[in-house]
Tab-separated table of C-alpha atoms in Angstrom:
chain	number	residue	atom	x	y	z
A	251	MET	CA	214.136	131.505	40.977
A	252	GLU	CA	210.729	129.800	41.026
A	253	LEU	CA	209.856	131.694	44.156
A	254	TRP	CA	210.824	134.949	42.426
A	255	THR	CA	208.590	134.380	39.380
A	256	SER	CA	205.698	133.272	41.596
A	257	LEU	CA	205.583	136.683	43.316
A	258	PRO	CA	203.082	139.273	42.082
A	259	VAL	CA	204.573	141.867	39.716
A	260	ILE	CA	204.069	144.724	42.142
A	261	VAL	CA	205.961	142.918	44.915
A	262	ARG	CA	208.826	142.146	42.545
A	263	ILE	CA	209.017	145.799	41.526
A	264	LEU	CA	208.968	146.967	45.137
A	265	LEU	CA	211.709	144.496	46.094
A	266	GLY	CA	213.743	145.686	43.126
A	267	ILE	CA	213.372	149.306	44.168
A	268	VAL	CA	214.373	148.499	47.748
A	269	ALA	CA	217.381	146.568	46.446
A	270	ILE	CA	218.488	149.708	44.592
A	271	LEU	CA	217.520	152.369	47.131
A	272	LEU	CA	218.951	150.868	50.330
A	273	PRO	CA	222.516	150.450	49.035
A	274	LEU	CA	222.204	153.834	47.311
A	275	LEU	CA	221.194	155.667	50.489
A	276	GLY	CA	223.924	153.845	52.390
A	277	LEU	CA	226.409	154.911	49.752
A	278	VAL	CA	225.178	158.505	50.011
A	279	ALA	CA	225.676	158.449	53.799
A	280	TYR	CA	229.184	157.070	53.537
A	281	TYR	CA	230.028	159.302	50.589
A	282	THR	CA	229.692	162.270	52.942
A	283	LEU	CA	232.145	160.616	55.335
A	284	ALA	CA	234.483	159.695	52.469
A	285	GLU	CA	234.379	163.306	51.337
A	286	ARG	CA	235.408	164.640	54.739
A	287	LYS	CA	238.085	161.985	55.164
A	288	ILE	CA	239.570	162.283	51.671
A	289	ILE	CA	239.579	166.068	51.620
A	290	GLY	CA	241.022	165.902	55.135
A	291	TYR	CA	243.928	163.752	54.020
A	292	ILE	CA	244.480	165.870	50.890
A	293	GLN	CA	244.788	168.894	53.191
A	294	VAL	CA	247.006	166.949	55.632
A	295	ARG	CA	244.301	166.664	58.295
A	296	ILE	CA	242.767	163.486	59.702
A	297	GLY	CA	239.102	164.272	59.204
A	298	PRO	CA	236.336	163.018	61.514
A	299	ASN	CA	237.705	160.241	63.761
A	300	ARG	CA	235.748	160.408	67.041
A	301	VAL	CA	232.448	158.631	66.439
A	302	GLY	CA	233.025	154.893	66.189
A	303	PHE	CA	236.185	153.256	64.884
A	304	ARG	CA	238.080	155.963	62.955
A	305	GLY	CA	234.875	157.945	62.540
A	306	LEU	CA	232.974	155.184	60.760
A	307	LEU	CA	229.744	155.982	62.618
A	308	GLN	CA	229.925	159.697	61.792
A	309	PRO	CA	227.192	159.671	59.083
A	310	ILE	CA	224.802	157.925	61.468
A	311	ALA	CA	225.561	160.420	64.211
A	312	ASP	CA	224.959	163.261	61.732
A	313	ALA	CA	221.622	161.791	60.658
A	314	VAL	CA	220.434	161.317	64.243
A	315	LYS	CA	221.503	164.841	65.152
A	316	LEU	CA	219.655	166.377	62.202
A	317	MET	CA	216.574	164.327	63.054
A	318	PHE	CA	216.288	165.961	66.470
A	319	LYS	CA	216.797	169.480	65.183
A	320	GLU	CA	213.976	171.943	64.723
A	321	ILE	CA	212.769	172.534	61.163
A	322	VAL	CA	212.617	176.322	61.190
A	323	ILE	CA	210.061	177.774	58.795
A	324	PRO	CA	210.631	181.512	58.394
A	325	THR	CA	207.516	183.594	59.087
A	326	ARG	CA	207.501	185.261	55.708
A	327	ALA	CA	208.249	182.087	53.764
A	328	ASP	CA	205.694	180.489	51.487
A	329	LYS	CA	205.098	177.438	53.693
A	330	GLY	CA	203.746	175.024	51.099
A	331	LEU	CA	206.461	175.673	48.544
A	332	PHE	CA	209.108	175.842	51.256
A	333	LEU	CA	208.368	172.250	52.263
A	334	LEU	CA	207.731	171.090	48.695
A	335	ALA	CA	211.178	172.163	47.440
A	336	PRO	CA	213.291	169.473	49.155
A	337	MET	CA	210.932	166.763	47.881
A	338	ILE	CA	211.239	168.061	44.322
A	339	ALA	CA	215.001	168.030	44.749
A	340	ILE	CA	215.270	164.438	45.933
A	341	ALA	CA	212.543	162.591	43.989
A	342	PRO	CA	214.192	162.929	40.521
A	343	ALA	CA	217.658	162.242	41.946
A	344	LEU	CA	216.403	158.845	43.141
A	345	ALA	CA	213.813	158.034	40.454
A	346	ALA	CA	216.447	158.293	37.712
A	347	TRP	CA	217.922	155.037	39.044
A	348	ALA	CA	214.916	153.123	37.684
A	349	VAL	CA	216.545	152.836	34.246
A	350	ILE	CA	220.196	152.444	35.283
A	351	PRO	CA	221.522	148.991	34.280
A	352	PHE	CA	223.960	147.418	36.756
A	353	ASP	CA	225.017	144.453	34.661
A	354	ALA	CA	223.990	142.916	31.339
A	355	GLY	CA	220.194	142.622	31.630
A	356	LEU	CA	220.187	143.618	35.298
A	357	VAL	CA	217.949	146.672	35.224
A	358	LEU	CA	214.701	147.496	36.979
A	359	SER	CA	213.000	149.018	33.963
A	360	ASP	CA	214.458	148.254	30.555
A	361	ILE	CA	212.842	151.089	28.600
A	362	ASN	CA	213.954	152.214	25.151
A	363	ALA	CA	213.780	155.895	26.069
A	364	GLY	CA	216.158	155.409	29.015
A	365	LEU	CA	218.507	158.287	28.328
A	366	LEU	CA	215.629	160.626	27.488
A	367	TYR	CA	214.028	159.764	30.827
A	368	ILE	CA	217.292	160.502	32.650
A	369	LEU	CA	217.689	163.821	30.844
A	370	ALA	CA	214.103	164.736	31.775
A	371	LEU	CA	214.527	163.845	35.438
A	372	THR	CA	217.881	165.540	35.911
A	373	SER	CA	216.305	168.677	34.401
A	374	LEU	CA	213.694	168.641	37.156
A	375	GLY	CA	216.326	169.094	39.860
A	376	VAL	CA	216.594	172.809	39.099
A	377	TYR	CA	212.974	173.323	40.207
A	378	GLY	CA	213.821	172.205	43.732
A	379	ILE	CA	216.536	174.831	43.925
A	380	ILE	CA	214.594	177.700	42.393
A	381	ILE	CA	211.457	176.978	44.449
A	382	ALA	CA	213.546	176.747	47.629
A	383	GLY	CA	215.194	180.072	46.873
A	384	TRP	CA	211.948	181.828	46.095
A	385	ALA	CA	209.855	180.327	48.880
A	386	SER	CA	212.431	181.170	51.572
A	387	ASN	CA	211.759	184.881	51.048
A	388	SER	CA	215.352	185.682	51.925
A	389	LYS	CA	217.792	187.716	49.860
A	390	TYR	CA	220.656	185.257	50.046
A	391	ALA	CA	218.389	182.368	49.131
A	392	LEU	CA	216.960	184.204	46.123
A	393	LEU	CA	220.398	185.253	44.874
A	394	GLY	CA	221.760	181.745	45.296
A	395	ALA	CA	218.769	180.233	43.512
A	396	MET	CA	219.019	182.629	40.559
A	397	ARG	CA	222.718	181.994	40.123
A	398	SER	CA	222.294	178.296	40.493
A	399	ALA	CA	219.368	178.083	38.064
A	400	ALA	CA	221.197	180.068	35.364
A	401	GLN	CA	224.288	177.942	35.855
A	402	ILE	CA	222.419	174.634	35.765
A	403	VAL	CA	220.450	175.447	32.617
A	404	SER	CA	223.596	176.702	30.873
A	405	TYR	CA	225.500	173.507	31.550
A	406	GLU	CA	222.492	171.383	30.785
A	407	ILE	CA	222.766	172.464	27.150
A	408	ALA	CA	226.406	171.393	26.974
A	409	MET	CA	225.456	168.158	28.730
A	410	GLY	CA	222.559	167.560	26.339
A	411	PHE	CA	224.797	168.033	23.305
A	412	ALA	CA	227.354	165.656	24.814
A	413	LEU	CA	224.555	163.090	25.251
A	414	VAL	CA	223.542	163.571	21.607
A	415	GLY	CA	227.117	162.659	20.701
A	416	VAL	CA	226.814	159.448	22.707
A	417	LEU	CA	223.495	158.681	21.003
A	418	VAL	CA	224.995	159.168	17.560
A	419	ALA	CA	227.827	156.845	18.507
A	420	ALA	CA	225.600	154.167	20.056
A	421	GLY	CA	222.487	154.510	17.880
A	422	SER	CA	220.181	153.810	20.821
A	423	LEU	CA	218.568	155.559	23.788
A	424	ASN	CA	218.574	152.381	25.855
A	425	LEU	CA	221.369	152.502	28.431
A	426	GLY	CA	222.004	148.763	28.234
A	427	ALA	CA	222.338	149.001	24.443
A	428	ILE	CA	224.696	151.986	24.787
A	429	VAL	CA	227.004	149.915	26.992
A	430	GLY	CA	226.653	146.984	24.563
A	431	ALA	CA	227.758	149.223	21.673
A	432	GLN	CA	231.060	149.832	23.471
A	433	SER	CA	232.024	146.180	23.897
A	434	GLY	CA	235.507	145.127	22.887
A	435	SER	CA	238.201	146.472	25.175
A	436	ALA	CA	239.069	149.712	26.964
A	437	LEU	CA	239.986	151.186	23.587
A	438	THR	CA	236.538	150.677	22.089
A	439	TRP	CA	234.771	152.456	24.948
A	440	PHE	CA	233.347	155.796	23.896
A	441	TRP	CA	235.768	157.887	25.938
A	442	LEU	CA	238.309	157.647	23.119
A	443	PRO	CA	236.264	158.614	20.019
A	444	LEU	CA	234.193	161.035	22.141
A	445	LEU	CA	237.062	162.417	24.225
A	446	PRO	CA	236.014	166.112	24.027
A	447	LEU	CA	232.403	165.177	24.817
A	448	PHE	CA	233.565	163.095	27.772
A	449	GLY	CA	235.446	166.089	29.158
A	450	VAL	CA	232.469	168.371	28.611
A	451	TYR	CA	230.104	165.842	30.196
A	452	LEU	CA	232.203	165.349	33.321
A	453	VAL	CA	232.771	169.073	33.910
A	454	SER	CA	229.095	169.833	33.167
A	455	GLY	CA	228.157	167.126	35.650
A	456	VAL	CA	230.170	168.877	38.334
A	457	ALA	CA	228.531	172.200	37.420
A	458	GLU	CA	225.034	170.636	37.314
A	459	THR	CA	225.375	169.331	40.841
A	460	ASN	CA	226.633	172.723	42.065
A	461	ARG	CA	229.862	171.198	43.312
A	462	ALA	CA	233.174	172.963	43.752
A	463	PRO	CA	234.762	174.584	41.741
A	464	PHE	CA	231.335	175.618	40.384
A	465	ASP	CA	229.635	176.069	43.760
A	466	VAL	CA	228.724	179.757	43.461
A	467	ALA	CA	225.169	178.733	44.358
A	468	GLU	CA	226.350	178.026	47.875
A	469	GLY	CA	229.379	180.317	47.874
A	470	GLU	CA	229.703	180.325	51.660
A	471	SER	CA	232.012	183.333	51.602
A	472	GLU	CA	229.574	185.556	49.674
A	473	ILE	CA	225.971	184.395	50.063
A	474	VAL	CA	226.266	182.136	53.135
A	475	ALA	CA	224.681	178.916	51.866
A	476	GLY	CA	222.706	180.146	48.883
A	477	PHE	CA	219.342	178.627	48.181
A	478	HIS	CA	219.141	176.514	51.349
A	479	VAL	CA	220.234	179.178	53.833
A	480	GLU	CA	216.822	179.115	55.576
A	481	TYR	CA	216.596	175.321	55.761
A	482	SER	CA	217.425	173.446	58.935
A	483	GLY	CA	217.150	169.965	60.413
A	484	MET	CA	215.730	167.258	58.189
A	485	ALA	CA	214.604	169.748	55.518
A	486	PHE	CA	218.273	170.607	55.027
A	487	ALA	CA	219.245	166.931	55.196
A	488	VAL	CA	216.962	166.128	52.247
A	489	PHE	CA	218.719	168.744	50.067
A	490	PHE	CA	222.024	167.284	51.178
A	491	LEU	CA	220.900	163.760	50.254
A	492	ALA	CA	219.727	164.989	46.856
A	493	GLU	CA	223.066	166.634	46.109
A	494	TYR	CA	225.057	163.504	46.909
A	495	ALA	CA	222.600	161.180	45.165
A	496	ASN	CA	223.000	163.374	42.072
A	497	MET	CA	226.777	163.167	42.271
A	498	ILE	CA	226.618	159.361	42.414
A	499	LEU	CA	224.149	159.401	39.509
A	500	ILE	CA	226.457	161.531	37.361
A	501	ALA	CA	229.426	159.303	38.247
A	502	THR	CA	227.409	156.226	37.261
A	503	LEU	CA	226.234	157.772	34.003
A	504	THR	CA	229.782	158.775	33.105
A	505	ALA	CA	230.894	155.185	33.692
A	506	LEU	CA	228.000	153.797	31.626
A	507	LEU	CA	228.114	156.227	28.710
A	508	PHE	CA	231.836	156.719	28.241
A	509	PHE	CA	233.616	153.930	30.123
A	510	GLY	CA	231.736	150.821	29.115
A	511	GLY	CA	229.765	150.342	32.355
A	512	TRP	CA	230.222	146.760	33.501
A	513	LEU	CA	232.529	145.807	30.608
A	514	SER	CA	236.002	144.568	31.413
A	515	PRO	CA	238.831	146.818	30.143
A	516	PHE	CA	240.631	143.796	28.689
A	517	PRO	CA	239.776	142.277	25.295
A	518	GLN	CA	236.993	139.732	25.657
A	519	ALA	CA	239.109	136.871	24.254
A	520	TRP	CA	241.669	137.165	27.071
A	521	VAL	CA	239.353	137.195	30.039
A	522	ASP	CA	236.334	135.163	28.969
A	523	GLY	CA	235.194	133.329	32.062
A	524	VAL	CA	238.191	134.387	34.164
A	525	PHE	CA	236.987	135.198	37.672
A	526	LEU	CA	236.848	138.959	38.434
A	527	LEU	CA	238.525	139.896	35.166
A	528	ASP	CA	235.451	139.098	33.063
A	529	ASP	CA	232.646	141.629	32.588
A	530	GLY	CA	230.546	142.180	35.647
A	531	PHE	CA	228.982	144.513	38.172
A	532	HIS	CA	232.305	144.904	40.007
A	533	TRP	CA	233.819	146.740	37.021
A	534	LEU	CA	230.951	149.219	37.070
A	535	LEU	CA	231.509	149.701	40.790
A	536	VAL	CA	235.223	150.388	40.308
A	537	LYS	CA	234.508	152.977	37.625
A	538	VAL	CA	231.739	154.664	39.606
A	539	PHE	CA	233.944	154.901	42.703
A	540	PHE	CA	236.694	156.444	40.612
A	541	PHE	CA	234.410	159.192	39.281
A	542	MET	CA	232.968	159.758	42.754
A	543	PHE	CA	236.542	160.258	43.914
A	544	VAL	CA	237.133	162.726	41.065
A	545	PHE	CA	234.306	164.900	42.439
A	546	LEU	CA	236.081	165.118	45.808
A	547	TRP	CA	239.487	165.533	44.226
A	548	LEU	CA	238.262	168.526	42.203
A	549	ARG	CA	236.782	170.091	45.311
A	550	ALA	CA	240.015	169.755	47.246
A	551	THR	CA	242.167	171.004	44.379
A	552	PHE	CA	240.497	173.955	42.663
A	553	PRO	CA	239.530	177.398	43.924
A	554	ARG	CA	236.010	178.580	43.113
A	555	TYR	CA	235.346	179.939	39.637
A	556	ARG	CA	234.049	183.472	39.269
A	557	TYR	CA	230.466	183.627	38.006
A	558	ASP	CA	231.233	185.294	34.667
A	559	GLN	CA	233.965	182.692	34.090
A	560	ILE	CA	231.469	179.900	34.701
A	561	MET	CA	229.006	181.318	32.214
A	562	ARG	CA	231.742	181.920	29.667
A	563	LEU	CA	233.007	178.364	29.954
A	564	GLY	CA	229.505	176.942	29.544
A	565	TRP	CA	228.339	179.045	26.610
A	566	LYS	CA	231.448	180.087	24.729
A	567	VAL	CA	233.653	177.036	25.148
A	568	PHE	CA	231.568	173.944	25.767
A	569	ILE	CA	228.696	174.560	23.345
A	570	PRO	CA	230.928	175.222	20.304
A	571	ILE	CA	233.094	172.190	21.187
A	572	THR	CA	230.102	169.879	21.500
A	573	ILE	CA	228.401	171.078	18.290
A	574	ALA	CA	231.621	170.618	16.321
A	575	TRP	CA	232.220	167.170	17.785
A	576	ILE	CA	228.667	165.987	17.081
A	577	LEU	CA	229.380	166.632	13.395
A	578	VAL	CA	232.699	164.774	13.624
A	579	VAL	CA	231.036	161.774	15.274
A	580	GLY	CA	228.184	161.954	12.758
A	581	LEU	CA	230.661	161.724	9.863
A	582	ALA	CA	232.528	158.887	11.582
A	583	VAL	CA	229.289	156.929	11.969
A	584	VAL	CA	228.137	157.585	8.401
A	585	TYR	CA	231.494	156.435	7.024
A	586	LYS	CA	231.658	153.547	9.541
A	587	LEU	CA	235.042	154.490	10.937
A	588	PRO	CA	236.790	151.410	12.394
A	589	PRO	CA	237.276	150.106	15.041
A	590	TRP	CA	234.238	151.673	16.693
A	591	TRP	CA	231.709	151.617	13.883
A	592	ALA	CA	233.010	148.855	11.646
A	593	VAL	CA	230.209	146.793	10.097
K	283	MET	CA	205.633	147.597	26.214
K	284	LEU	CA	203.937	149.892	28.675
K	285	ASP	CA	204.598	147.343	31.446
K	286	ASN	CA	208.197	148.475	31.447
K	287	TYR	CA	207.122	151.909	32.633
K	288	LEU	CA	205.286	150.695	35.727
K	289	PRO	CA	208.500	150.404	37.803
K	290	VAL	CA	209.399	153.940	36.722
K	291	LEU	CA	206.097	155.288	38.048
K	292	ILE	CA	206.443	153.401	41.326
K	293	PHE	CA	210.042	154.530	41.677
K	294	ILE	CA	209.008	158.176	41.288
K	295	LEU	CA	206.332	157.750	43.976
K	296	ILE	CA	208.827	156.116	46.328
K	297	GLY	CA	211.328	158.876	45.550
K	298	ILE	CA	208.767	161.415	46.724
K	299	LEU	CA	208.152	159.310	49.843
K	300	VAL	CA	211.872	159.332	50.617
K	301	GLY	CA	211.584	163.118	50.517
K	302	VAL	CA	208.468	163.262	52.693
K	303	GLY	CA	209.624	160.681	55.264
K	304	PRO	CA	212.529	162.629	56.774
K	305	LEU	CA	210.455	165.826	56.942
K	306	VAL	CA	207.684	164.039	58.852
K	307	LEU	CA	210.274	162.391	61.097
K	308	GLY	CA	211.959	165.720	61.770
K	309	TYR	CA	208.589	167.341	62.434
K	310	PHE	CA	207.724	164.841	65.169
K	311	LEU	CA	211.198	164.340	66.685
K	312	GLY	CA	212.472	167.900	66.568
K	313	PRO	CA	211.450	170.637	68.996
K	314	ARG	CA	209.293	173.587	67.964
K	315	ARG	CA	210.104	176.776	69.810
K	316	PRO	CA	209.416	179.586	67.373
K	317	ASP	CA	210.389	183.129	68.216
K	318	ARG	CA	210.358	186.304	66.200
K	319	GLU	CA	214.104	186.561	65.669
K	320	LYS	CA	214.610	182.918	64.775
K	321	ASP	CA	211.826	182.948	62.220
K	322	SER	CA	212.933	186.134	60.491
K	323	PRO	CA	214.918	185.764	57.266
K	324	TYR	CA	218.663	185.484	57.848
K	325	GLU	CA	220.615	188.597	56.997
K	326	CYS	CA	223.869	188.603	58.954
K	327	GLY	CA	222.155	189.664	62.175
K	328	PHE	CA	220.545	192.808	60.807
K	329	GLU	CA	216.876	193.525	60.823
K	330	ALA	CA	215.975	192.493	57.279
K	331	PHE	CA	215.512	195.610	55.192
K	332	GLU	CA	213.352	195.799	52.095
K	333	SER	CA	211.495	192.822	50.689
K	334	ALA	CA	213.492	189.806	49.602
K	335	ARG	CA	211.437	189.722	46.419
K	336	MET	CA	213.728	192.217	44.810
K	337	LYS	CA	214.534	193.071	41.220
K	338	PHE	CA	217.178	190.891	39.660
K	339	ASP	CA	219.377	191.182	36.616
K	340	VAL	CA	217.599	190.796	33.267
K	341	ARG	CA	220.473	188.614	32.062
K	342	TYR	CA	219.100	185.698	34.068
K	343	TYR	CA	215.943	186.005	32.004
K	344	LEU	CA	217.987	186.133	28.807
K	345	VAL	CA	219.823	182.959	29.784
K	346	ALA	CA	216.496	181.253	30.404
K	347	ILE	CA	215.247	182.195	26.913
K	348	LEU	CA	218.460	181.031	25.242
K	349	PHE	CA	218.208	177.808	27.228
K	350	ILE	CA	214.737	177.091	25.859
K	351	ILE	CA	215.941	177.556	22.274
K	352	PHE	CA	218.959	175.305	22.693
K	353	ASP	CA	217.104	172.702	24.709
K	354	LEU	CA	214.562	172.436	21.898
K	355	GLU	CA	217.400	171.899	19.441
K	356	ILE	CA	218.643	169.047	21.610
K	357	ALA	CA	215.149	167.551	21.639
K	358	PHE	CA	215.219	167.678	17.821
K	359	LEU	CA	218.670	166.100	17.712
K	360	PHE	CA	217.731	163.095	19.850
K	361	PRO	CA	215.648	161.154	17.283
K	362	TRP	CA	218.081	162.107	14.510
K	363	ALA	CA	221.020	160.802	16.543
K	364	VAL	CA	219.370	157.434	17.103
K	365	ALA	CA	218.417	157.033	13.426
K	366	LEU	CA	221.617	158.390	11.847
K	367	GLU	CA	223.062	155.001	10.952
K	368	GLY	CA	220.022	154.246	8.806
K	369	LEU	CA	219.743	157.742	7.328
K	370	GLY	CA	223.331	157.839	6.104
K	371	MET	CA	224.766	160.848	4.287
K	372	VAL	CA	221.371	162.419	3.505
K	373	GLY	CA	220.474	162.556	7.178
K	374	PHE	CA	223.875	163.944	8.051
K	375	VAL	CA	223.662	166.774	5.497
K	376	ALA	CA	220.131	167.651	6.581
K	377	MET	CA	221.198	167.957	10.211
K	378	THR	CA	224.307	169.934	9.241
K	379	LEU	CA	222.024	172.508	7.594
K	380	PHE	CA	219.823	172.588	10.694
K	381	LEU	CA	222.813	172.972	13.017
K	382	GLY	CA	224.210	175.608	10.637
K	383	ILE	CA	221.103	177.754	11.116
K	384	LEU	CA	221.389	177.258	14.862
K	385	VAL	CA	225.038	178.307	14.787
K	386	VAL	CA	224.188	181.495	12.853
K	387	GLY	CA	221.778	182.409	15.652
K	388	PHE	CA	224.386	181.502	18.227
K	389	ILE	CA	226.997	183.748	16.575
K	390	TYR	CA	224.454	186.586	16.512
K	391	GLU	CA	223.812	186.224	20.244
K	392	TRP	CA	227.526	186.112	20.897
K	393	ARG	CA	228.239	189.270	18.866
K	394	LYS	CA	225.257	191.053	20.452
K	395	GLY	CA	226.803	190.419	23.853
K	396	ALA	CA	223.967	188.270	25.206
K	397	LEU	CA	226.549	185.897	26.671
K	398	GLU	CA	228.581	188.544	28.515
K	399	TRP	CA	228.606	188.623	32.320
K	400	GLU	CA	230.763	191.484	33.496
């Protein structure tokens, strides 16, 4: 501890960032394997099992393979923007982790505008996609980018309204404080009073990350791979990393905002000080893994939505639901509805 | 106060580096054997016809405009949401009026067919 405080601030920050990024990138790599394995088993296949013990080295083999592949830059592409797009896609997906708390007080940057910062950064992701689609100078890429951009901005509104509901309920933009406002037991977490918003948030999260069943941006049967059709090698890998990092981010945010983050599901009086049952990072991990699994589950279960259905769901269903529920939550907070907002 | 934002800035810079790193790595490790066919835009094996910078549906533009309006509303709602407990009933009624005006606009768009995608 003394050693830690004796280090210069900048070194401490850098160590903190490394301590977040390394496990995160490892998780991203193995999330891709988990996806192939889990969807494999859901479809009664085995999934990758050749590289290493039961395919455990598959992500490493994939990374090495992509590293030695040519990065093709189409002649008519806008070179600068073409190479800029993957960086714009990944930087916000990673930088958002700066304000994510992992346990009570365990956060790299404890800023009061935490949720606002996250909303701002996740909004930036759409630029990566639209710049990639435009700079590729390819019809499929442009079509995929347009679809994807319209879809992402549509669901971002529903997502933003759902976040406003959480803010009303918690009365703070600080993620640590939002988790603190949910303390009690599994029944005082916000998923219960904000149930419609939780549903909207989770589905919007899937749509925001362009995952199945909302993956018309990639729609391999209609527009090949959508916005990244012209990308190859490591340029493609960076988009891939960004997509999975975003999925993990959404899963983590869902756990923090609606499922009490690191809080134990049991009432505090029962588990105080009991090993593994008390509040702690492991509870957050369990919840995050569950929502990460939900992403894969949805992909293996649902057929792709049609584009007009996606837009209808976003605008005509989710936005009215969220606006109505913000008013309900607002009334509940003003009248201090127990048990969530009792004085 | 502002100290808390230093890690955020550094994290963003490192995030960009994580994007640049693999590209540089791929540039040096991967081969470079350009040829005309490989570098032409992909179009199911055809010679690409017409420019890819084609006209697209005006509805995408409409969605973008509606998005700006609604996103602004959300930006207005954020400070209200945080302060609601202190504002009490007065704050709630004020925001209900504001949301009411927004909903009138929303109903107008709906009836005009701005949200239709057939």
